[in-house]
Short mmCIF file of C-alpha atoms and ligand atoms in Angstrom, two decimals:
data_model
loop_
_atom_site.label_atom_id
_atom_site.label_comp_id
_atom_site.label_asym_id
_atom_site.label_seq_id
_atom_site.Cartn_x
_atom_site.Cartn_y
_atom_site.Cartn_z
CA MET A 19 73.00 169.36 30.69
CA SER A 20 75.84 167.30 31.73
CA LYS A 21 76.69 167.83 35.17
CA PRO A 22 80.67 168.74 36.28
CA LYS A 23 82.53 165.03 36.43
CA SER A 24 85.04 165.80 38.71
CA ASP A 25 86.67 168.22 42.01
CA LEU A 26 88.87 169.38 39.94
CA ARG A 27 86.49 171.11 37.98
CA LEU A 28 87.75 174.31 39.43
CA LEU A 29 87.18 176.51 36.49
CA PRO A 30 85.03 176.35 33.46
CA GLY A 31 87.19 174.78 30.99
CA VAL A 32 89.37 172.49 33.29
CA ASP A 33 86.62 169.81 33.18
CA SER A 34 86.42 170.30 29.75
CA PHE A 35 90.02 169.87 29.01
CA ILE A 36 89.78 166.86 31.16
CA ASP A 37 86.62 165.08 29.34
CA ARG A 38 88.61 165.93 25.98
CA ARG A 39 91.88 164.33 27.09
CA THR A 40 90.66 160.90 28.16
CA PHE A 41 88.64 161.29 25.19
CA LEU A 42 91.90 162.30 23.10
CA VAL A 43 93.81 159.39 24.62
CA SER A 44 91.17 156.45 24.29
CA LEU A 45 90.66 158.02 20.59
CA SER A 46 94.70 158.06 19.62
CA LYS A 47 94.85 154.61 21.16
CA ALA A 48 92.33 153.31 18.42
CA ILE A 49 93.11 155.24 15.58
CA GLY A 50 96.37 156.64 15.83
CA ALA A 51 98.36 159.69 17.39
CA GLY A 52 98.76 161.65 14.39
CA SER A 53 94.63 161.79 13.65
CA CYS A 54 94.34 162.43 17.52
CA ALA A 55 96.98 166.09 17.53
CA LEU A 56 95.07 166.71 14.52
CA MET A 57 91.50 166.86 15.80
CA PHE A 58 92.91 168.48 18.94
CA GLY A 59 94.71 170.95 17.00
CA ASN A 60 90.66 171.67 15.83
CA TRP A 61 89.42 172.51 19.46
CA PRO A 62 90.28 175.95 21.40
CA LYS A 63 92.94 175.41 24.05
CA PRO A 64 91.22 175.31 27.59
CA LEU A 65 91.71 177.38 30.55
CA TYR A 66 93.81 176.56 33.08
CA ALA A 67 94.25 177.72 36.99
CA ALA A 68 94.05 181.83 37.16
CA GLY A 69 97.69 183.40 36.84
CA GLN A 70 98.84 180.66 34.60
CA ASP A 71 98.71 181.99 30.72
CA ASN A 72 96.77 179.01 28.81
CA GLY A 73 98.55 179.42 24.86
CA HIS A 74 96.03 182.89 24.32
CA GLY A 75 97.92 184.71 26.32
CA THR A 76 94.70 185.00 28.92
CA ASP A 77 94.57 182.60 32.31
CA GLY A 78 91.23 181.50 33.84
CA VAL A 79 89.90 185.11 35.93
CA PRO A 80 86.40 185.25 35.07
CA LEU A 81 85.37 187.93 32.70
CA ARG A 82 83.39 189.80 35.66
CA LYS A 83 86.48 190.06 37.82
CA ARG A 84 88.54 190.92 34.68
CA SER A 85 86.37 194.04 33.48
CA ALA A 86 85.85 195.16 37.19
CA ALA A 87 89.88 195.37 37.31
CA LYS A 88 89.88 198.05 34.74
CA GLY A 89 86.16 199.52 35.81
CA LEU A 90 84.16 197.91 33.73
CA LEU A 91 81.17 195.91 33.20
CA PHE A 92 80.88 192.56 31.67
CA GLY A 93 77.56 190.95 31.14
CA GLY A 94 75.21 188.87 29.05
CA ALA A 95 71.24 188.43 28.06
CA ALA A 96 69.45 185.68 29.30
CA GLY A 97 66.18 184.60 29.18
CA TYR A 98 63.39 183.16 31.92
CA GLY A 99 63.65 179.33 30.52
CA THR A 100 66.98 179.00 30.78
CA LEU A 101 68.00 180.98 33.33
CA SER A 102 64.98 179.07 35.62
CA SER A 103 65.67 175.47 34.94
CA ASN A 104 69.62 174.91 34.26
CA THR A 105 71.85 174.68 37.06
CA ASP A 106 75.21 174.41 35.10
CA PHE A 107 74.41 177.32 33.50
CA VAL A 108 73.24 179.61 36.39
CA LYS A 109 76.25 179.05 37.82
CA LEU A 110 78.75 179.85 34.56
CA PHE A 111 76.29 182.80 34.53
CA ALA A 112 76.97 184.45 37.49
CA GLU A 113 80.46 183.75 37.63
CA GLN A 114 81.00 185.50 34.66
CA CYS A 115 78.53 188.42 34.49
CA ALA A 116 78.20 191.23 36.71
CA ILE A 117 74.96 192.68 34.57
CA LEU A 118 72.07 190.87 33.69
CA VAL A 119 69.47 192.03 31.20
CA PRO A 120 66.31 189.67 30.74
CA GLU A 121 66.47 188.98 27.12
CA SER A 122 62.51 189.36 26.39
CA GLU A 123 60.82 189.51 29.97
CA LEU A 124 60.48 193.00 29.74
CA LYS A 125 59.27 193.48 26.15
CA TRP A 126 55.85 194.52 25.69
CA ALA A 127 54.76 191.32 24.14
CA ARG A 128 55.75 189.75 27.20
CA LEU A 129 54.06 192.12 30.06
CA ARG A 130 51.09 193.20 28.32
CA PRO A 131 48.93 190.42 27.54
CA ALA A 132 46.04 192.60 27.13
CA PRO A 133 45.72 196.66 27.20
CA ASP A 134 44.97 196.51 30.67
CA ARG A 135 46.47 194.29 32.51
CA TYR A 136 50.49 193.45 33.37
CA ASP A 137 52.31 190.29 33.96
CA PHE A 138 55.12 190.59 35.68
CA THR A 139 55.65 187.00 36.92
CA GLN A 140 58.80 186.42 34.85
CA ALA A 141 60.41 189.66 34.82
CA ASP A 142 60.02 189.83 38.60
CA TRP A 143 61.90 186.86 39.02
CA ILE A 144 64.61 187.57 36.79
CA ALA A 145 65.14 190.80 38.60
CA GLU A 146 65.36 189.04 42.25
CA PHE A 147 67.63 186.33 40.39
CA ALA A 148 70.12 189.03 39.61
CA ARG A 149 69.67 190.59 43.20
CA LYS A 150 70.19 186.88 44.56
CA HIS A 151 73.26 186.22 42.34
CA ASP A 152 74.83 189.70 43.13
CA MET A 153 74.47 190.66 39.47
CA LEU A 154 73.19 194.22 38.09
CA LEU A 155 70.15 194.25 36.14
CA ARG A 156 69.41 195.85 32.59
CA GLY A 157 66.04 196.89 31.38
CA HIS A 158 65.43 196.31 27.93
CA VAL A 159 63.46 197.33 26.63
CA LEU A 160 60.48 200.70 27.10
CA VAL A 161 59.89 201.45 23.36
CA TRP A 162 60.38 199.69 20.68
CA HIS A 163 58.92 198.77 17.23
CA ASP A 164 59.32 194.97 17.85
CA ALA A 165 57.78 192.85 20.32
CA LEU A 166 54.63 195.03 20.65
CA PRO A 167 51.49 193.02 21.65
CA LYS A 168 48.88 192.18 19.31
CA TRP A 169 46.01 194.46 20.29
CA PHE A 170 48.55 196.57 20.18
CA SER A 171 47.80 197.90 16.24
CA GLU A 172 44.01 197.59 17.15
CA VAL A 173 43.87 199.28 20.71
CA VAL A 174 46.90 202.30 20.12
CA THR A 175 45.59 205.05 18.19
CA PRO A 176 47.40 208.77 17.61
CA LYS A 177 44.94 210.27 20.03
CA ASN A 178 45.91 207.69 22.96
CA ALA A 179 49.55 206.77 22.08
CA GLU A 180 51.18 209.68 24.15
CA LYS A 181 48.85 208.46 27.28
CA ILE A 182 49.39 204.66 26.44
CA MET A 183 52.92 205.10 26.26
CA LEU A 184 53.45 207.53 29.47
CA GLU A 185 51.79 204.71 31.37
CA HIS A 186 53.77 201.80 30.10
CA ILE A 187 56.89 204.14 31.39
CA LYS A 188 55.47 204.57 34.22
CA THR A 189 54.49 201.34 35.45
CA VAL A 190 57.28 199.19 33.89
CA ALA A 191 60.41 201.96 34.84
CA GLY A 192 58.23 202.57 38.38
CA ARG A 193 58.58 199.05 39.15
CA TYR A 194 61.91 198.42 39.50
CA GLU A 195 62.28 202.05 40.58
CA GLY A 196 66.30 201.81 42.28
CA ARG A 197 66.85 198.80 40.61
CA MET A 198 68.15 199.48 37.46
CA HIS A 199 71.57 199.81 36.22
CA SER A 200 70.38 201.19 33.19
CA TRP A 201 67.05 201.34 30.87
CA ASP A 202 66.81 200.64 27.11
CA VAL A 203 64.51 203.45 26.93
CA VAL A 204 64.42 204.15 22.96
CA ASN A 205 65.37 201.06 20.83
CA GLU A 206 66.40 201.09 17.23
CA ALA A 207 65.40 204.78 16.50
CA ILE A 208 67.37 204.87 13.79
CA ALA A 209 66.62 203.30 10.09
CA SER A 210 68.93 204.65 7.30
CA TRP A 211 66.83 202.49 5.17
CA ASP A 212 63.58 204.68 5.58
CA LYS A 213 64.77 207.33 3.74
CA ARG A 214 63.86 209.91 6.26
CA PRO A 215 66.19 213.20 6.21
CA ASP A 216 66.25 212.82 10.15
CA GLY A 217 66.96 209.39 9.98
CA LEU A 218 64.77 208.25 12.34
CA ARG A 219 62.49 204.56 12.05
CA ASN A 220 58.97 204.84 9.87
CA SER A 221 58.03 202.62 13.63
CA PRO A 222 54.56 202.86 14.84
CA TRP A 223 55.94 205.31 17.69
CA LEU A 224 56.66 207.66 14.74
CA LYS A 225 53.76 207.09 13.25
CA LEU A 226 51.76 207.99 16.26
CA LEU A 227 53.57 210.68 18.25
CA GLY A 228 55.90 212.06 15.03
CA PRO A 229 59.78 212.43 16.34
CA ARG A 230 58.92 213.95 19.45
CA TYR A 231 57.78 210.60 20.82
CA ILE A 232 61.78 209.73 21.81
CA GLU A 233 62.16 213.13 23.91
CA THR A 234 58.70 212.08 25.76
CA ALA A 235 59.91 208.84 26.55
CA PHE A 236 63.24 209.48 28.09
CA ARG A 237 61.63 212.66 30.24
CA ALA A 238 59.08 209.67 31.46
CA ALA A 239 61.82 207.26 32.10
CA ALA A 240 64.08 209.88 34.35
CA GLU A 241 60.88 210.56 36.34
CA ALA A 242 59.98 207.14 36.59
CA ASP A 243 63.64 206.73 37.99
CA PRO A 244 65.96 209.12 38.45
CA LYS A 245 68.60 206.92 39.30
CA ALA A 246 68.60 204.73 36.40
CA LEU A 247 71.44 205.19 33.43
CA LEU A 248 68.65 205.78 30.64
CA VAL A 249 70.43 204.68 27.11
CA LEU A 250 69.27 205.13 23.33
CA ASN A 251 69.86 201.63 22.09
CA GLN A 252 71.15 201.01 18.54
CA ASN A 253 72.02 198.85 15.94
CA HIS A 254 73.88 199.08 12.65
CA LEU A 255 76.89 201.35 13.71
CA GLU A 256 79.92 198.86 13.38
CA TYR A 257 80.82 198.75 10.01
CA ASP A 258 82.44 201.15 7.35
CA THR A 259 79.30 200.71 4.84
CA SER A 260 77.34 203.85 3.67
CA GLY A 261 74.20 202.28 5.43
CA ASP A 262 76.30 201.98 9.25
CA GLU A 263 77.71 205.74 8.52
CA ALA A 264 74.21 207.30 8.10
CA THR A 265 73.27 205.61 11.16
CA ARG A 266 75.96 206.81 12.81
CA THR A 267 75.40 210.56 11.68
CA SER A 268 71.84 210.15 12.53
CA VAL A 269 72.43 208.61 15.81
CA LEU A 270 74.92 212.20 16.02
CA ARG A 271 72.40 214.20 15.27
CA LEU A 272 69.74 212.70 17.29
CA LEU A 273 72.07 212.56 20.25
CA GLU A 274 73.06 216.40 19.75
CA ASN A 275 69.65 217.59 19.72
CA LEU A 276 68.68 215.98 23.02
CA LYS A 277 71.34 217.05 24.65
CA LYS A 278 70.65 220.49 23.33
CA ARG A 279 67.07 220.26 25.05
CA ASN A 280 68.34 218.38 28.12
CA VAL A 281 66.66 215.56 27.63
CA PRO A 282 68.11 213.10 30.20
CA VAL A 283 69.91 210.94 28.04
CA HIS A 284 73.13 209.36 29.20
CA ALA A 285 74.18 206.97 26.97
CA LEU A 286 74.43 205.27 23.89
CA GLY A 287 73.66 201.78 23.64
CA ILE A 288 76.02 199.92 20.60
CA GLN A 289 74.13 196.74 20.22
CA ALA A 290 77.15 194.90 17.85
CA HIS A 291 75.45 192.10 16.28
CA LEU A 292 78.95 191.68 14.42
CA ARG A 293 78.88 189.49 11.41
CA SER A 294 81.70 186.98 10.17
CA ASP A 295 81.57 187.35 6.62
CA GLU A 296 81.55 191.62 6.93
CA THR A 297 85.16 192.78 6.71
CA ARG A 298 84.57 196.30 6.59
CA PHE A 299 85.19 197.13 9.69
CA ALA A 300 87.18 200.63 10.17
CA PRO A 301 88.92 200.90 13.83
CA VAL A 302 89.53 204.66 13.48
CA LYS A 303 86.57 205.54 11.97
CA PHE A 304 85.27 203.72 14.71
CA ARG A 305 86.71 205.27 17.77
CA ARG A 306 86.19 208.58 15.70
CA PHE A 307 82.52 208.08 16.20
CA LEU A 308 82.65 206.81 20.24
CA ARG A 309 84.77 210.08 20.60
CA GLN A 310 81.92 212.19 18.86
CA VAL A 311 79.81 210.41 20.98
CA ALA A 312 81.74 210.71 24.40
CA ASP A 313 82.21 214.44 23.65
CA LEU A 314 78.34 214.83 24.31
CA ASP A 315 79.32 214.21 27.16
CA LEU A 316 77.45 210.31 27.25
CA LYS A 317 78.57 207.15 28.13
CA ILE A 318 78.72 204.20 25.97
CA MET A 319 77.53 200.37 26.53
CA ILE A 320 78.31 197.45 23.90
CA THR A 321 75.00 196.09 24.92
CA GLU A 322 74.68 193.34 22.50
CA MET A 323 77.56 191.42 21.32
CA ASP A 324 77.18 188.71 19.18
CA VAL A 325 79.05 187.39 15.62
CA ASP A 326 77.28 185.11 13.66
CA ASP A 327 78.47 182.73 11.57
CA GLN A 328 76.33 181.37 9.18
CA LYS A 329 78.35 181.55 6.29
CA LEU A 330 81.54 180.65 7.84
CA PRO A 331 83.21 177.16 7.09
CA ALA A 332 81.88 173.94 8.79
CA ASP A 333 85.14 172.93 11.03
CA PRO A 334 84.20 174.33 14.36
CA GLY A 335 88.22 175.26 14.65
CA SER A 336 88.31 177.51 11.98
CA ARG A 337 84.73 179.06 13.08
CA ASP A 338 86.01 179.92 16.27
CA ARG A 339 89.21 181.10 15.01
CA ILE A 340 87.49 183.67 12.88
CA VAL A 341 84.31 184.21 15.14
CA ALA A 342 86.99 185.10 18.18
CA ASP A 343 88.86 187.18 15.98
CA LYS A 344 85.97 189.48 14.97
CA TYR A 345 85.56 190.39 19.09
CA TYR A 346 89.02 191.21 19.54
CA GLU A 347 89.42 193.15 16.72
CA PHE A 348 85.87 195.12 17.71
CA LEU A 349 86.19 195.39 21.31
CA SER A 350 89.94 196.01 21.37
CA ALA A 351 88.94 199.31 19.23
CA ALA A 352 86.09 200.23 21.07
CA LEU A 353 87.10 199.40 24.53
CA ALA A 354 90.24 202.05 23.72
CA GLU A 355 87.71 204.49 24.22
CA PRO A 356 87.51 205.62 27.94
CA ALA A 357 83.56 206.42 27.55
CA VAL A 358 83.10 202.87 26.91
CA THR A 359 81.24 201.47 30.26
CA SER A 360 80.55 198.26 29.67
CA VAL A 361 80.53 194.65 27.65
CA ILE A 362 77.57 192.73 27.28
CA THR A 363 77.24 189.99 24.90
CA TRP A 364 73.58 188.49 23.66
CA GLY A 365 73.99 185.36 25.44
CA LEU A 366 76.64 183.20 27.00
CA SER A 367 76.61 180.09 25.60
CA ASP A 368 75.96 178.59 21.77
CA ARG A 369 73.42 176.45 23.62
CA TYR A 370 71.35 179.56 24.27
CA THR A 371 71.40 182.28 21.16
CA TRP A 372 68.48 183.89 18.88
CA LEU A 373 71.24 183.54 16.05
CA SER A 374 70.46 179.49 16.11
CA SER A 375 66.64 180.67 14.49
CA TYR A 376 67.72 183.60 13.03
CA LYS A 377 70.91 182.82 11.31
CA PRO A 378 70.86 179.13 11.22
CA ARG A 379 73.80 177.96 9.23
CA GLY A 380 72.72 176.05 6.12
CA ASP A 381 74.26 172.45 6.89
CA LYS A 382 72.27 172.61 10.45
CA LEU A 383 75.39 172.21 12.63
CA PRO A 384 74.81 174.80 15.89
CA VAL A 385 76.36 178.21 15.75
CA ARG A 386 79.09 179.05 17.54
CA THR A 387 78.54 182.41 17.90
CA LEU A 388 79.42 183.14 21.87
CA PRO A 389 81.93 182.88 24.53
CA PHE A 390 81.33 179.74 25.49
CA ASP A 391 79.87 176.51 23.65
CA THR A 392 76.69 174.49 23.91
CA ASP A 393 78.30 172.28 26.76
CA LEU A 394 79.35 175.34 28.50
CA HIS A 395 82.78 175.53 27.24
CA PRO A 396 85.25 178.57 27.12
CA LYS A 397 85.77 178.85 23.16
CA PRO A 398 88.41 181.15 21.68
CA ALA A 399 85.78 184.28 21.44
CA TRP A 400 86.36 183.91 25.21
CA HIS A 401 89.59 184.45 25.24
CA ALA A 402 89.38 186.84 22.97
CA ILE A 403 86.87 189.30 24.76
CA ALA A 404 89.44 188.13 28.22
CA LYS A 405 92.18 189.73 26.26
CA ALA A 406 90.70 192.91 24.94
CA LEU A 407 89.37 193.60 28.48
CA ASP A 408 93.00 193.03 29.61
CA SER A 409 94.64 195.35 27.56
CA ALA A 410 91.86 197.85 27.79
CA PRO A 411 92.82 201.33 29.73
CA LYS A 412 92.13 201.26 33.29
CA ARG A 413 88.57 203.46 33.88
O1 G3I B 524 57.68 182.79 24.60
C1 G3I B 524 57.37 182.39 22.93
C2 G3I B 524 56.76 180.98 23.05
O2 G3I B 524 56.11 180.74 24.53
C3 G3I B 524 56.11 180.53 21.56
O3 G3I B 524 56.08 179.40 21.63
C4 G3I B 524 57.36 180.76 20.81
C5 G3I B 524 56.82 180.35 19.06
O4 G3I B 524 57.72 181.43 18.43
O5 G3I B 524 57.55 182.05 20.28
C6 G3I B 524 58.29 182.49 21.68
O6 G3I B 524 58.58 183.88 22.07
C7 G3I B 524 59.66 184.21 20.79
C8 G3I B 524 60.57 184.73 21.90
O7 G3I B 524 61.91 185.10 21.26
C9 G3I B 524 61.36 183.82 23.02
O8 G3I B 524 62.10 184.48 23.58
C10 G3I B 524 59.57 185.11 19.70
O9 G3I B 524 58.79 184.47 18.79
C11 G3I B 524 60.91 185.58 19.24
O10 G3I B 524 60.19 186.47 18.32
C12 G3I B 524 61.74 186.12 20.55
O11 G3I B 524 62.90 186.92 19.70
C13 G3I B 524 63.50 187.86 20.35
C14 G3I B 524 62.83 189.06 19.32
O12 G3I B 524 64.72 189.56 20.16
C15 G3I B 524 62.29 189.77 19.54
O13 G3I B 524 61.00 190.08 20.80
C16 G3I B 524 64.60 187.30 20.60
O14 G3I B 524 64.61 186.00 21.56
C17 G3I B 524 65.66 187.98 21.24
O15 G3I B 524 67.25 187.86 21.03
C18 G3I B 524 65.78 189.51 20.25
O16 G3I B 524 66.64 190.66 20.92
C19 G3I B 524 66.56 191.42 20.00
C20 G3I B 524 66.95 192.74 20.88
O17 G3I B 524 65.75 192.81 21.77
C21 G3I B 524 67.07 193.91 20.29
N1 G3I B 524 68.38 193.92 19.42
C22 G3I B 524 67.89 192.68 18.15
C23 G3I B 524 68.04 191.37 19.48
C24 G3I B 524 68.32 190.41 18.04
O18 G3I B 524 67.01 190.38 17.27
#
């Protein structure tokens, strides 16, 4: 990672601007100003000092501060490997994020090397990191069909599943009692493609315990950490497609049901892994859904936002603009709903994103899906988020 080269680097992006300007001036001397101007047009405009418009309608105030001004939380997911090794990234993360989600360190596969053994080394390190950097911490995840340890399928049976799940929740949520802003208690419980009338995913937990596993998990989490906001976190909720519509309907039914039974569920997490080639986003319909959730006396968190760029053209300028538009389109609709309390991106810099391996580009170019690029410079996506936060009504 390149270190700041100048004391003038008061804000992220200023350094990048100086670097780019120096680079472009030399380049223009070499090949002529015309080509240089064309190239510059492909770069995002740099951030300037706070209070100064930079041409994107935003200034350089970090997302953490601009969200706080609206009573909102901005944050990101990050992993132990990154946070423990890249000091520039740490600086940027602490500056921009008010809340941190360990990307995988609290998942069963990481915490449970053997049925009778827990390894909290990395999770504890991240919890301490958040405290030291004055960030809230978010727990992800207590019950999920994915990231289960290899031993799970051999050891867990319908007979012992409840005991094992309850013991896990008590141990993990209990360990961080009073220190978690929120917990994703159950993740991705709905999967419309499994074709059950209730929309529930045919997950190992459902097979082992039946639909009641959700209620059981929430009650156990409330007991283990009574102060944490307990979240049902879900994907495929965003688009105006029949699949996402079915997910929204099932989620609403599930939440209504849980509330009726006084199950301690406090918020819906909307993952918001957006697709840049998907045009079927219907803001009015989406906001209606958010209102229906809010009417159940629930908060809403945007929990894992990113925009994949797998199918976009190679040119970084056009790619960045399309990705930024998707961020803005979605967030301006979501943040109009006062029950939405937070925006969390799944990563902060393109250097560290699951999409590099899960949705790589055919041309092998680095993906450009997050607010900061691989060199930690802000991209149009950053400005889009800033603008959406700035336009949000105050909570
Ligand atoms: O740590 C091991 C490493 O030791 C090993 O050499 C390497 C070999 O493949 O694997 C490493 O583990 C990987 C881990 O990420 C690293 O953090 C796993 O294979 C890989 O499956 C795992 O992927 C994570 C995935 O969840 C599954 O847990 C992604 O990073 C993470 O971004 C992704 O996050 C999920 C959310 O939890 C839920 N919503 C969707 C989101 C994106 O898929």
